[in-house]
Coordinates of C-alpha atoms in Angstrom, one line a residue:
M1 CA -27.6 -5.9 -22.5
S2 CA -27.6 -7.6 -25.8
T3 CA -25.8 -7.6 -29.1
N4 CA -27.4 -6.1 -32.2
P5 CA -26.3 -7.5 -35.6
G6 CA -27.6 -4.2 -37.2
N7 CA -24.8 -2.3 -35.6
G8 CA -21.9 -4.7 -36.1
N9 CA -22.9 -6.8 -32.9
E10 CA -21.9 -4.0 -30.6
W11 CA -23.3 -4.1 -27.1
N12 CA -26.6 -2.4 -26.3
L13 CA -26.2 -1.4 -22.7
A14 CA -29.1 -0.8 -20.4
A15 CA -29.7 2.8 -19.2
P16 CA -28.2 3.5 -15.8
S17 CA -31.7 3.6 -14.3
Y18 CA -32.6 0.1 -15.5
W19 CA -32.4 -2.7 -12.9
T20 CA -29.7 -4.7 -14.7
S21 CA -27.5 -1.8 -15.4
G22 CA -25.0 -2.6 -12.6
F23 CA -24.3 -6.1 -13.8
F24 CA -22.1 -5.2 -16.8
P25 CA -19.8 -2.9 -14.8
G26 CA -19.6 -5.7 -12.2
E27 CA -18.5 -8.2 -14.8
L28 CA -15.9 -5.8 -16.0
W29 CA -14.5 -5.5 -12.5
I30 CA -14.3 -9.2 -12.3
M31 CA -12.5 -9.4 -15.6
Y32 CA -9.9 -6.9 -14.3
E33 CA -9.6 -8.7 -11.0
K34 CA -8.8 -12.0 -12.9
T35 CA -6.4 -10.5 -15.5
L36 CA -5.1 -7.2 -14.0
S37 CA -5.3 -5.9 -17.5
S38 CA -5.3 -2.0 -17.7
S39 CA -7.8 -2.4 -20.6
W40 CA -10.3 -4.1 -18.3
L41 CA -9.6 -1.6 -15.6
S42 CA -10.4 1.5 -17.7
R43 CA -13.6 -0.2 -19.1
A44 CA -14.7 -1.0 -15.6
Q45 CA -14.0 2.5 -14.3
A46 CA -15.9 4.1 -17.2
Q47 CA -18.9 1.9 -16.9
T48 CA -18.9 2.4 -13.2
A49 CA -18.7 6.1 -13.5
S50 CA -21.8 6.0 -15.7
M51 CA -23.7 4.6 -12.7
Q52 CA -23.0 7.4 -10.2
S53 CA -26.3 9.2 -10.5
E54 CA -28.1 6.0 -9.4
D55 CA -26.8 6.3 -5.8
V56 CA -29.9 8.3 -4.9
N57 CA -32.4 6.7 -7.3
A58 CA -34.3 4.4 -5.0
P59 CA -37.9 4.1 -6.2
D60 CA -37.6 0.4 -5.6
H61 CA -35.1 -2.2 -4.2
D62 CA -33.1 -2.5 -7.5
I63 CA -30.7 0.2 -6.2
G64 CA -28.8 -2.7 -4.7
F65 CA -28.4 -4.5 -8.1
K66 CA -27.2 -1.2 -9.7
I67 CA -24.8 0.0 -7.1
L68 CA -23.3 -3.2 -5.6
G69 CA -22.4 -4.6 -9.0
S70 CA -20.7 -1.4 -10.1
Y71 CA -19.4 0.6 -7.1
G72 CA -19.5 -2.4 -4.7
N73 CA -17.1 -4.4 -6.9
S74 CA -15.0 -1.3 -7.6
Y75 CA -14.6 -0.7 -3.8
R76 CA -14.0 -4.5 -3.1
I77 CA -11.2 -4.5 -5.7
G78 CA -9.7 -1.1 -5.5
R79 CA -10.6 0.1 -2.0
D80 CA -11.2 3.7 -3.1
P81 CA -13.1 5.5 -0.3
A82 CA -15.0 7.5 -3.0
D83 CA -16.6 4.2 -4.2
M84 CA -17.7 3.3 -0.7
A85 CA -19.2 6.8 -0.3
V86 CA -21.4 6.0 -3.3
V87 CA -22.4 2.6 -1.7
Q88 CA -23.2 4.4 1.6
T89 CA -25.3 7.1 -0.2
A90 CA -27.3 4.4 -2.0
A91 CA -27.9 2.4 1.2
N92 CA -29.1 5.6 2.9
A93 CA -31.4 6.3 0.0
M94 CA -32.7 2.7 0.2
V95 CA -33.5 3.1 3.9
T96 CA -35.0 6.5 3.5
N97 CA -37.3 5.6 0.6
L98 CA -38.1 1.9 1.2
W99 CA -37.9 1.0 5.0
R100 CA -41.3 0.2 6.4
S101 CA -40.9 0.3 10.1
G102 CA -44.4 -1.1 10.9
A103 CA -43.6 -4.3 9.0
G104 CA -39.9 -4.3 9.6
V105 CA -38.9 -4.7 5.9
I106 CA -37.4 -3.0 2.9
E107 CA -40.3 -2.8 0.5
S108 CA -39.5 -4.0 -3.0
W109 CA -42.1 -2.1 -5.1
P110 CA -43.8 0.7 -3.2
N111 CA -45.9 1.7 -6.2
Y112 CA -47.1 -1.9 -7.1
D113 CA -50.3 -1.8 -5.1
S114 CA -51.6 -0.7 -1.7
H115 CA -49.8 -3.5 0.1
I116 CA -46.3 -3.7 1.3
T117 CA -44.7 -5.8 -1.4
V118 CA -41.5 -7.8 -0.7
I119 CA -40.0 -10.2 -3.3
I120 CA -37.1 -12.6 -3.1
D121 CA -34.8 -10.3 -5.0
N122 CA -34.7 -8.1 -1.9
M123 CA -32.4 -10.7 -0.3
M124 CA -29.6 -9.7 -2.7
N125 CA -30.2 -6.0 -2.3
L126 CA -30.1 -6.2 1.5
E127 CA -26.4 -6.8 1.1
L128 CA -26.1 -3.1 0.1
L129 CA -27.1 -2.1 3.7
L130 CA -24.6 -4.5 5.3
V131 CA -21.7 -3.5 3.1
A132 CA -22.3 0.2 3.7
S133 CA -22.6 -0.3 7.4
Q134 CA -19.5 -2.6 7.7
N135 CA -17.4 0.0 5.9
G136 CA -17.9 3.1 7.9
G137 CA -21.5 3.8 7.3
R138 CA -24.2 4.3 10.0
P139 CA -24.5 1.2 12.1
S140 CA -28.3 1.7 12.1
V141 CA -28.3 1.0 8.3
A142 CA -27.3 -2.7 8.9
H143 CA -30.2 -3.1 11.3
H144 CA -32.6 -2.6 8.3
G145 CA -31.0 -5.5 6.6
H146 CA -31.5 -8.1 9.3

């Protein structure tokens, strides 16, 4: 996300599939939480809704960045079960696509090379599994985050 002087310094948002795309909706939720302004709420809801298709897009560990920032914060603040359903779907997609039972890890970048690749960013994304499991998801999902 950046501003562009060529378009009146309006924000250029990352596409929903980009790894940083969940950060902006997350910041909007935090602004709403701090101000309780309906303006921030409507912006947060709109930006979060734009992320919904990412709940099954788990080609790498970044699904946690995308979904926890947006739907995770929405659920934390508003407690809408529909938001938690998105978090749980994303956690299931992460486990299905990235869990490597032989190594006991969530792989970060399965298409990087022929090795199982795990980077430090995974630590933040493992929270997706724990949040989903602790809020009605399958208990086995949390096992993959330990």
